[in-house]
Amino acid sequence: MSFLTHVECTVCGHRHDAKRLLTVCERCSQMLAARYDLERLAAHVSKDALRGRPPGMYRFRELTPLDDGEEPVTLGEGGTPLLPLPRLAAQLGLRHVLAKDEGQNPTGTFKARGLGMAITRARTLGARGFVIPSAGNAGGAAAVYAARCGLPCAVIVPRGTPPAAVAEALIAGAHVFTVEGSIATAGKIVAEVAPQVGWFDLSTLKEPYRLEGKKTMGLELAEQLGWTMPDLLVYPTGGGTGLVGIAKAYEELRAMGWLAGALPRFVSVQAEGCAPVVKAWREGAETTSPWASPVTHAAGLRVPSPFAGRQMLGVIRESKGEALAVSETAIRQAQRLLARVDGVWTAPEAAATVAALIQLKDRGALAADARIVLVLTGSGIKNEPPPLPPPVDLTGSDDDIVARVQQVLTR
Ligand SMILES: *Cc1c(COP(=O)(O)O)cnc(C)c1O
Ligand SMILES: [Zn+2]
């Protein structure tokens, strides 16, 4: 049973028919969002009913935009663990630090949720192919879900995009283009090309359903925390789908009576070399303005002019959160620290949340008993590793080798 009622503009409120293949608001060209009959939904589904369902993104099917009987294009996304990080927490003098490990998704990042959902809906509503500008992981995910449903896909990424994401798109048979500049340059090309070839434009938040996929992170978090919200939610922010999506999940669950109380403080983390949200937040601006020369090795954070700047700032403000920037060195150190102390090799973007946690702690902004969730958006294995000491190479006689290993291990 579907509870989707319509798709609404997040700025002017104009209602759109959800049976059509939608992009942005037809009145004001701003971001659209799916709306549900939450009252009817709450009367129809109970928390108990969820218990018997398998884990994964479609566990919360009634809160997704899928039609009755619609088969999702899926690779098993969602259902990721909420891992305690006890040793990191202890190092920082904190008691409850948890990580939503999105690196365990198909494609190694949470982009699988968003693109799985967007492609499911667009295919049902008649899309014949897909075009996407990307910093890497979204392009890879679009390519694999397009392959999964047998439709063509074109991916445009900046030169210097992490090779694993480019390979992921290529091996799935997508047309892959690289271009000088950032995701913003790629976005302009896509906006021109998509209508010409008649393929659907999957640009971040320029269609309403990627958000619904990302929203499922918030639904899972709510259930995993026993239908409560944490005090602080730390999120590495590029285009902002996850930030806006998790807030949307919490608000819908609140409206259904499944959650109560205040939203967690949303902490939006960016890289110092590309921090349009942080800048706008500090200036008290309504929306972001384009960041001149974006540079960061955390590719997913290299988004100089996010389309949903206004919506992200709204979430930060309403939740009494904040936006902060971390350095490239802090990201690399945090990535190594997390792997070493709690065994999670996370993506650079995600490691930025650990760097942010350290910054907040150093600033005295964290209570020891705060319940903190870091959203670890991707797996480290999809990226160049940070600088590491080389392995110890063993040469010489068998005896020499054994002696050398022994020497290192007992040093
Ligand atoms: C895309 C991406 C981000 C940024 O996510 P948004 O929801 O666009 O803000 C963060 N981390 C990783 C690993 C990504 O691929
Ligand atoms: Zn509008």
Short mmCIF file of C-alpha atoms and ligand atoms in Angstrom, two decimals:
data_model
loop_
_atom_site.label_atom_id
_atom_site.label_comp_id
_atom_site.label_asym_id
_atom_site.label_seq_id
_atom_site.Cartn_x
_atom_site.Cartn_y
_atom_site.Cartn_z
CA MET A 1 0.00 0.00 0.00
CA SER A 2 1.36 3.43 -0.93
CA PHE A 3 0.86 6.47 1.29
CA LEU A 4 2.51 8.96 -1.04
CA THR A 5 0.04 11.78 -1.63
CA HIS A 6 1.97 14.31 -3.71
CA VAL A 7 5.29 15.99 -4.29
CA GLU A 8 5.68 19.46 -2.87
CA CYS A 9 8.05 22.36 -3.48
CA THR A 10 10.20 22.93 -0.39
CA VAL A 11 10.24 26.68 -1.07
CA CYS A 12 6.92 27.83 -2.57
CA GLY A 13 4.81 24.84 -1.48
CA HIS A 14 3.39 24.21 -4.97
CA ARG A 15 1.92 20.69 -5.24
CA HIS A 16 2.93 18.33 -8.03
CA ASP A 17 1.33 15.10 -9.20
CA ALA A 18 3.50 12.20 -8.01
CA LYS A 19 2.42 10.08 -10.98
CA ARG A 20 4.61 12.21 -13.26
CA LEU A 21 8.36 12.04 -13.75
CA LEU A 22 9.37 15.17 -11.83
CA THR A 23 12.57 17.17 -11.58
CA VAL A 24 12.42 20.56 -9.80
CA CYS A 25 9.44 22.82 -8.95
CA GLU A 26 7.61 23.77 -12.13
CA ARG A 27 6.82 27.20 -10.64
CA CYS A 28 10.03 28.34 -8.95
CA SER A 29 12.65 25.71 -9.99
CA GLN A 30 13.51 24.88 -6.38
CA MET A 31 13.84 21.50 -4.68
CA LEU A 32 10.86 19.13 -4.45
CA ALA A 33 10.07 16.67 -1.65
CA ALA A 34 7.70 13.70 -1.40
CA ARG A 35 4.78 14.00 1.02
CA TYR A 36 2.83 11.18 2.65
CA ASP A 37 -0.46 10.76 4.44
CA LEU A 38 1.31 10.20 7.75
CA GLU A 39 -1.85 9.95 9.82
CA ARG A 40 -3.24 7.13 7.70
CA LEU A 41 0.20 5.55 7.61
CA ALA A 42 0.50 5.57 11.41
CA ALA A 43 -2.92 3.91 11.68
CA HIS A 44 -1.92 1.24 9.17
CA VAL A 45 1.59 0.21 10.30
CA SER A 46 2.97 -0.41 13.77
CA LYS A 47 6.51 -0.64 15.09
CA ASP A 48 5.76 -4.26 15.94
CA ALA A 49 4.85 -5.03 12.36
CA LEU A 50 8.40 -4.10 11.38
CA ARG A 51 9.90 -6.83 13.53
CA GLY A 52 9.13 -9.63 11.15
CA ARG A 53 10.58 -7.85 8.13
CA PRO A 54 14.06 -8.36 6.69
CA PRO A 55 16.60 -5.57 7.20
CA GLY A 56 17.30 -3.14 4.40
CA MET A 57 16.01 0.01 2.85
CA TYR A 58 12.56 -1.41 1.98
CA ARG A 59 11.86 -2.55 5.52
CA PHE A 60 10.13 0.84 5.80
CA ARG A 61 8.32 0.42 2.53
CA GLU A 62 5.27 2.46 3.55
CA LEU A 63 7.53 5.48 4.10
CA THR A 64 9.00 5.16 0.62
CA PRO A 65 7.47 6.51 -2.59
CA LEU A 66 7.06 3.04 -4.16
CA ASP A 67 3.71 2.24 -5.77
CA ASP A 68 1.67 -0.76 -4.72
CA GLY A 69 3.53 -3.81 -5.95
CA GLU A 70 6.38 -1.80 -7.48
CA GLU A 71 9.57 -3.88 -7.58
CA PRO A 72 12.60 -1.89 -6.45
CA VAL A 73 15.82 -1.91 -8.43
CA THR A 74 17.94 -3.25 -5.61
CA LEU A 75 21.32 -4.69 -4.68
CA GLY A 76 20.45 -5.07 -1.00
CA GLU A 77 21.17 -1.53 0.15
CA GLY A 78 20.50 -0.31 3.68
CA GLY A 79 20.32 -2.23 6.94
CA THR A 80 23.80 -1.00 7.88
CA PRO A 81 25.03 -1.41 11.45
CA LEU A 82 25.16 1.27 14.11
CA LEU A 83 28.57 0.54 15.58
CA PRO A 84 29.72 1.72 18.98
CA LEU A 85 33.18 3.35 18.81
CA PRO A 86 34.25 2.67 22.40
CA ARG A 87 37.97 3.33 22.06
CA LEU A 88 37.59 6.53 20.07
CA ALA A 89 35.04 7.67 22.65
CA ALA A 90 37.37 6.84 25.55
CA GLN A 91 40.24 8.76 23.93
CA LEU A 92 38.02 11.82 23.71
CA GLY A 93 36.54 11.43 27.18
CA LEU A 94 33.09 10.68 25.76
CA ARG A 95 30.73 7.86 26.63
CA HIS A 96 28.39 7.33 23.69
CA VAL A 97 29.90 7.64 20.24
CA LEU A 98 28.17 5.56 17.59
CA ALA A 99 28.81 5.24 13.86
CA LYS A 100 26.25 4.48 11.20
CA ASP A 101 28.54 2.50 8.91
CA GLU A 102 27.28 3.27 5.43
CA GLY A 103 30.46 1.82 3.94
CA GLN A 104 28.73 -1.58 4.20
CA ASN A 105 26.26 -0.68 1.45
CA PRO A 106 26.52 -2.04 -2.09
CA THR A 107 28.94 0.29 -3.95
CA GLY A 108 30.63 0.98 -0.59
CA THR A 109 28.75 4.20 0.11
CA PHE A 110 25.31 5.50 1.12
CA LYS A 111 24.89 6.74 -2.47
CA ALA A 112 23.44 3.27 -3.11
CA ARG A 113 20.33 4.21 -1.12
CA GLY A 114 19.67 7.44 -2.98
CA LEU A 115 20.40 6.25 -6.47
CA GLY A 116 18.65 2.91 -5.92
CA MET A 117 15.48 4.79 -4.99
CA ALA A 118 15.78 7.52 -7.64
CA ILE A 119 16.37 4.98 -10.41
CA THR A 120 13.57 2.72 -9.19
CA ARG A 121 11.06 5.58 -9.39
CA ALA A 122 12.37 7.14 -12.60
CA ARG A 123 12.30 3.79 -14.39
CA THR A 124 8.71 3.15 -13.28
CA LEU A 125 7.69 6.64 -14.39
CA GLY A 126 9.18 6.16 -17.84
CA ALA A 127 12.87 7.21 -17.87
CA ARG A 128 14.77 5.63 -20.80
CA GLY A 129 18.29 6.40 -19.58
CA PHE A 130 20.17 8.44 -17.01
CA VAL A 131 22.73 11.25 -16.93
CA ILE A 132 24.48 12.29 -13.74
CA PRO A 133 27.13 14.81 -12.70
CA SER A 134 29.12 13.42 -9.80
CA ALA A 135 32.14 13.77 -7.55
CA GLY A 136 32.54 9.98 -7.99
CA ASN A 137 30.41 7.79 -5.76
CA ALA A 138 27.02 8.98 -7.02
CA GLY A 139 28.14 8.31 -10.59
CA GLY A 140 29.31 4.83 -9.67
CA ALA A 141 26.04 4.07 -7.90
CA ALA A 142 23.93 5.47 -10.77
CA ALA A 143 25.85 3.28 -13.21
CA VAL A 144 25.33 0.08 -11.24
CA TYR A 145 21.61 0.65 -10.62
CA ALA A 146 21.11 1.58 -14.28
CA ALA A 147 22.88 -1.68 -15.21
CA ARG A 148 20.70 -3.51 -12.70
CA CYS A 149 17.56 -2.46 -14.59
CA GLY A 150 19.08 -2.60 -18.08
CA LEU A 151 19.00 1.11 -18.88
CA PRO A 152 21.86 3.23 -20.25
CA CYS A 153 23.71 5.73 -18.09
CA ALA A 154 26.16 8.58 -18.64
CA VAL A 155 28.37 9.86 -15.85
CA ILE A 156 30.28 13.15 -15.91
CA VAL A 157 32.95 13.60 -13.23
CA PRO A 158 35.78 16.07 -12.62
CA ARG A 159 39.26 15.00 -13.70
CA GLY A 160 41.07 13.54 -10.67
CA THR A 161 37.97 11.77 -9.33
CA PRO A 162 38.96 8.72 -7.19
CA PRO A 163 39.75 5.92 -9.68
CA ALA A 164 37.65 3.24 -7.93
CA ALA A 165 34.45 5.23 -8.48
CA VAL A 166 35.33 5.84 -12.13
CA ALA A 167 36.11 2.13 -12.56
CA GLU A 168 32.81 1.24 -10.89
CA ALA A 169 30.91 3.29 -13.49
CA LEU A 170 32.98 1.93 -16.39
CA ILE A 171 32.69 -1.72 -15.43
CA ALA A 172 28.92 -1.31 -15.14
CA GLY A 173 28.94 -0.19 -18.77
CA ALA A 174 28.21 3.51 -18.29
CA HIS A 175 29.50 6.19 -20.65
CA VAL A 176 32.00 8.04 -18.48
CA PHE A 177 33.28 11.55 -19.19
CA THR A 178 35.86 13.52 -17.23
CA VAL A 179 36.04 17.29 -17.28
CA GLU A 180 38.23 20.07 -15.91
CA GLY A 181 36.58 21.75 -12.92
CA SER A 182 34.23 20.48 -10.22
CA ILE A 183 30.84 18.77 -9.99
CA ALA A 184 29.38 22.22 -10.75
CA THR A 185 30.97 22.18 -14.23
CA ALA A 186 29.72 18.63 -14.77
CA GLY A 187 26.24 19.70 -13.64
CA LYS A 188 26.03 22.42 -16.27
CA ILE A 189 26.90 19.95 -19.03
CA VAL A 190 24.33 17.46 -17.76
CA ALA A 191 21.60 20.12 -17.67
CA GLU A 192 22.24 20.80 -21.38
CA VAL A 193 22.69 17.22 -22.50
CA ALA A 194 19.92 15.40 -20.63
CA PRO A 195 16.97 17.05 -22.42
CA GLN A 196 18.73 16.69 -25.79
CA VAL A 197 19.23 12.92 -25.53
CA GLY A 198 15.99 12.39 -23.59
CA TRP A 199 17.70 10.75 -20.60
CA PHE A 200 16.74 11.59 -17.05
CA ASP A 201 18.90 14.07 -15.09
CA LEU A 202 19.85 12.55 -11.72
CA SER A 203 21.63 15.66 -10.37
CA THR A 204 21.63 15.90 -6.57
CA LEU A 205 18.17 16.89 -5.32
CA LYS A 206 16.98 17.93 -8.78
CA GLU A 207 14.50 15.07 -8.61
CA PRO A 208 12.51 14.20 -5.47
CA TYR A 209 13.36 10.54 -4.78
CA ARG A 210 17.07 10.37 -4.10
CA LEU A 211 16.18 12.16 -0.88
CA GLU A 212 13.69 9.40 -0.02
CA GLY A 213 16.46 6.81 -0.35
CA LYS A 214 18.82 8.80 1.87
CA LYS A 215 15.95 9.32 4.30
CA THR A 216 16.02 5.60 5.11
CA MET A 217 19.26 6.20 7.05
CA GLY A 218 17.22 8.28 9.49
CA LEU A 219 14.47 5.64 9.69
CA GLU A 220 17.04 2.96 10.50
CA LEU A 221 18.80 5.19 13.04
CA ALA A 222 15.51 5.80 14.82
CA GLU A 223 14.80 2.09 15.09
CA GLN A 224 18.39 1.20 16.01
CA LEU A 225 18.32 3.70 18.87
CA GLY A 226 15.10 2.18 20.24
CA TRP A 227 12.88 4.90 18.72
CA THR A 228 14.83 7.77 20.15
CA MET A 229 17.02 10.43 18.56
CA PRO A 230 20.64 11.08 19.52
CA ASP A 231 21.75 14.42 20.99
CA LEU A 232 24.18 15.15 18.19
CA LEU A 233 24.27 13.95 14.60
CA VAL A 234 27.49 14.63 12.72
CA TYR A 235 27.25 14.55 8.95
CA PRO A 236 29.87 15.14 6.19
CA THR A 237 28.17 17.54 3.84
CA GLY A 238 28.47 17.84 0.09
CA GLY A 239 25.16 18.15 -1.75
CA GLY A 240 23.31 17.67 1.52
CA THR A 241 20.91 14.83 0.65
CA GLY A 242 21.84 12.86 3.75
CA LEU A 243 21.55 15.81 6.11
CA VAL A 244 18.18 16.88 4.73
CA GLY A 245 17.06 13.24 4.38
CA ILE A 246 17.79 12.22 7.97
CA ALA A 247 15.99 15.32 9.26
CA LYS A 248 13.02 14.46 7.03
CA ALA A 249 12.92 10.94 8.46
CA TYR A 250 12.87 12.24 12.01
CA GLU A 251 10.16 14.77 11.21
CA GLU A 252 7.94 12.18 9.54
CA LEU A 253 8.38 9.73 12.43
CA ARG A 254 7.55 12.52 14.85
CA ALA A 255 4.41 13.35 12.92
CA MET A 256 3.46 9.65 13.13
CA GLY A 257 4.02 9.66 16.88
CA TRP A 258 6.89 7.14 16.62
CA LEU A 259 9.47 9.62 17.91
CA ALA A 260 9.16 12.41 20.45
CA GLY A 261 11.26 15.33 21.52
CA ALA A 262 13.68 17.71 19.88
CA LEU A 263 15.69 16.94 16.77
CA PRO A 264 19.34 16.12 17.41
CA ARG A 265 21.73 19.01 16.84
CA PHE A 266 22.86 18.50 13.26
CA VAL A 267 26.54 19.24 12.79
CA SER A 268 27.36 19.77 9.14
CA VAL A 269 31.03 19.03 8.47
CA GLN A 270 32.88 20.37 5.42
CA ALA A 271 36.50 20.61 4.30
CA GLU A 272 38.30 23.92 4.78
CA GLY A 273 39.01 24.00 1.06
CA CYS A 274 35.30 23.84 0.14
CA ALA A 275 32.98 25.06 2.86
CA PRO A 276 30.05 26.99 1.36
CA VAL A 277 27.63 25.75 4.04
CA VAL A 278 29.98 26.73 6.87
CA LYS A 279 30.47 30.18 5.35
CA ALA A 280 26.74 30.76 4.88
CA TRP A 281 26.05 29.48 8.39
CA ARG A 282 28.60 31.86 9.94
CA GLU A 283 27.21 34.79 7.97
CA GLY A 284 23.63 33.91 8.87
CA ALA A 285 22.76 33.75 5.16
CA GLU A 286 19.51 32.27 3.78
CA THR A 287 21.37 30.10 1.29
CA THR A 288 24.90 29.24 0.17
CA SER A 289 26.89 31.20 -2.40
CA PRO A 290 29.30 29.49 -4.82
CA TRP A 291 32.73 28.60 -3.34
CA ALA A 292 35.43 29.94 -5.68
CA SER A 293 38.16 27.28 -6.01
CA PRO A 294 37.09 24.13 -4.23
CA VAL A 295 39.96 21.87 -3.15
CA THR A 296 39.83 18.80 -0.91
CA HIS A 297 40.92 15.19 -1.23
CA ALA A 298 37.54 14.23 0.24
CA ALA A 299 35.93 14.19 -3.23
CA GLY A 300 32.33 13.94 -2.00
CA LEU A 301 32.74 17.20 -0.10
CA ARG A 302 33.92 19.06 -3.19
CA VAL A 303 30.53 20.59 -3.95
CA PRO A 304 31.03 24.36 -4.39
CA SER A 305 27.38 25.36 -4.96
CA PRO A 306 24.96 22.82 -3.51
CA PHE A 307 21.46 23.09 -4.97
CA ALA A 308 19.91 22.50 -1.53
CA GLY A 309 21.97 25.07 0.41
CA ARG A 310 18.83 26.72 1.71
CA GLN A 311 17.33 23.45 2.93
CA MET A 312 20.57 22.37 4.66
CA LEU A 313 20.87 25.68 6.48
CA GLY A 314 17.24 25.29 7.54
CA VAL A 315 17.96 21.91 9.15
CA ILE A 316 21.05 23.23 10.95
CA ARG A 317 19.14 26.24 12.25
CA GLU A 318 15.98 24.38 13.29
CA SER A 319 17.98 21.75 15.13
CA LYS A 320 20.20 24.35 16.88
CA GLY A 321 23.15 22.67 15.23
CA GLU A 322 26.18 24.14 13.54
CA ALA A 323 28.47 23.91 10.54
CA LEU A 324 32.21 23.56 10.85
CA ALA A 325 35.21 22.96 8.61
CA VAL A 326 38.17 20.62 9.09
CA SER A 327 41.60 20.61 7.44
CA GLU A 328 42.99 18.06 5.00
CA THR A 329 45.56 16.97 7.59
CA ALA A 330 42.90 16.59 10.27
CA ILE A 331 40.87 14.38 7.89
CA ARG A 332 43.87 12.13 7.14
CA GLN A 333 44.81 11.83 10.81
CA ALA A 334 41.22 11.09 11.81
CA GLN A 335 40.96 8.41 9.14
CA ARG A 336 44.03 6.62 10.50
CA LEU A 337 42.94 7.10 14.11
CA LEU A 338 39.51 5.54 13.59
CA ALA A 339 40.94 2.52 11.77
CA ARG A 340 43.59 2.02 14.43
CA VAL A 341 41.45 2.41 17.52
CA ASP A 342 38.11 0.99 16.43
CA GLY A 343 38.86 -0.94 13.24
CA VAL A 344 36.80 1.07 10.76
CA TRP A 345 38.61 2.16 7.58
CA THR A 346 36.21 4.84 6.53
CA ALA A 347 36.16 7.20 3.54
CA PRO A 348 37.93 10.58 3.82
CA GLU A 349 34.56 12.37 3.74
CA ALA A 350 33.38 10.25 6.67
CA ALA A 351 36.67 10.67 8.51
CA ALA A 352 35.90 14.39 8.46
CA THR A 353 33.17 13.67 11.04
CA VAL A 354 35.79 12.18 13.36
CA ALA A 355 37.97 15.26 12.84
CA ALA A 356 34.93 17.42 13.63
CA LEU A 357 34.27 15.46 16.82
CA ILE A 358 37.85 16.10 17.93
CA GLN A 359 37.47 19.80 17.11
CA LEU A 360 34.21 20.05 19.09
CA LYS A 361 35.73 18.23 22.04
CA ASP A 362 38.83 20.45 22.04
CA ARG A 363 36.56 23.48 22.02
CA GLY A 364 34.70 22.18 25.06
CA ALA A 365 31.44 21.94 23.11
CA LEU A 366 30.60 18.33 24.05
CA ALA A 367 29.16 16.93 27.26
CA ALA A 368 30.77 13.60 28.22
CA ASP A 369 27.43 11.80 28.24
CA ALA A 370 26.08 13.23 24.96
CA ARG A 371 24.74 10.56 22.63
CA ILE A 372 26.59 11.16 19.39
CA VAL A 373 26.08 9.57 15.98
CA LEU A 374 28.68 9.95 13.26
CA VAL A 375 27.40 9.17 9.79
CA LEU A 376 30.24 7.28 8.12
CA THR A 377 29.04 7.74 4.56
CA GLY A 378 31.47 5.45 2.76
CA SER A 379 34.15 2.82 2.94
CA GLY A 380 37.83 3.77 2.91
CA ILE A 381 38.61 1.08 0.41
CA LYS A 382 37.14 3.11 -2.49
CA ASN A 383 39.81 5.79 -2.07
CA GLU A 384 43.56 6.27 -2.13
CA PRO A 385 44.76 5.42 1.39
CA PRO A 386 46.29 8.22 3.47
CA PRO A 387 50.12 8.17 3.72
CA LEU A 388 51.07 5.03 5.65
CA PRO A 389 54.35 3.48 6.75
CA PRO A 390 55.44 0.84 4.21
CA PRO A 391 55.24 -2.86 5.11
CA VAL A 392 58.50 -4.40 6.30
CA ASP A 393 60.02 -6.24 3.35
CA LEU A 394 61.64 -9.57 4.16
CA THR A 395 64.75 -10.75 2.31
CA GLY A 396 67.71 -13.07 2.94
CA SER A 397 67.86 -16.60 4.33
CA ASP A 398 64.92 -18.26 6.10
CA ASP A 399 66.72 -17.68 9.41
CA ASP A 400 67.29 -13.99 8.62
CA ILE A 401 63.62 -13.59 7.79
CA VAL A 402 62.40 -15.23 10.98
CA ALA A 403 64.85 -13.18 13.03
CA ARG A 404 63.71 -9.98 11.34
CA VAL A 405 60.00 -10.67 11.96
CA GLN A 406 60.78 -11.54 15.57
CA GLN A 407 62.79 -8.36 15.98
CA VAL A 408 59.94 -6.20 14.68
CA LEU A 409 57.26 -7.90 16.76
CA THR A 410 59.16 -7.72 20.04
CA ARG A 411 60.51 -4.22 19.49
C1 LIG B 1 28.44 12.09 -1.71
C2 LIG B 1 29.20 11.82 -0.49
C3 LIG B 1 29.12 12.67 0.63
C4 LIG B 1 28.30 13.93 0.64
O1 LIG B 1 26.97 13.59 0.80
P1 LIG B 1 25.74 14.56 0.54
O2 LIG B 1 24.58 13.81 1.00
O3 LIG B 1 25.76 14.87 -0.92
O4 LIG B 1 25.98 15.78 1.34
C5 LIG B 1 29.79 12.29 1.78
N1 LIG B 1 30.53 11.16 1.82
C6 LIG B 1 30.65 10.34 0.77
C7 LIG B 1 31.51 9.11 0.90
C8 LIG B 1 29.99 10.63 -0.43
O5 LIG B 1 30.11 9.80 -1.46
ZN ZN B 2 8.32 26.15 -5.96
#
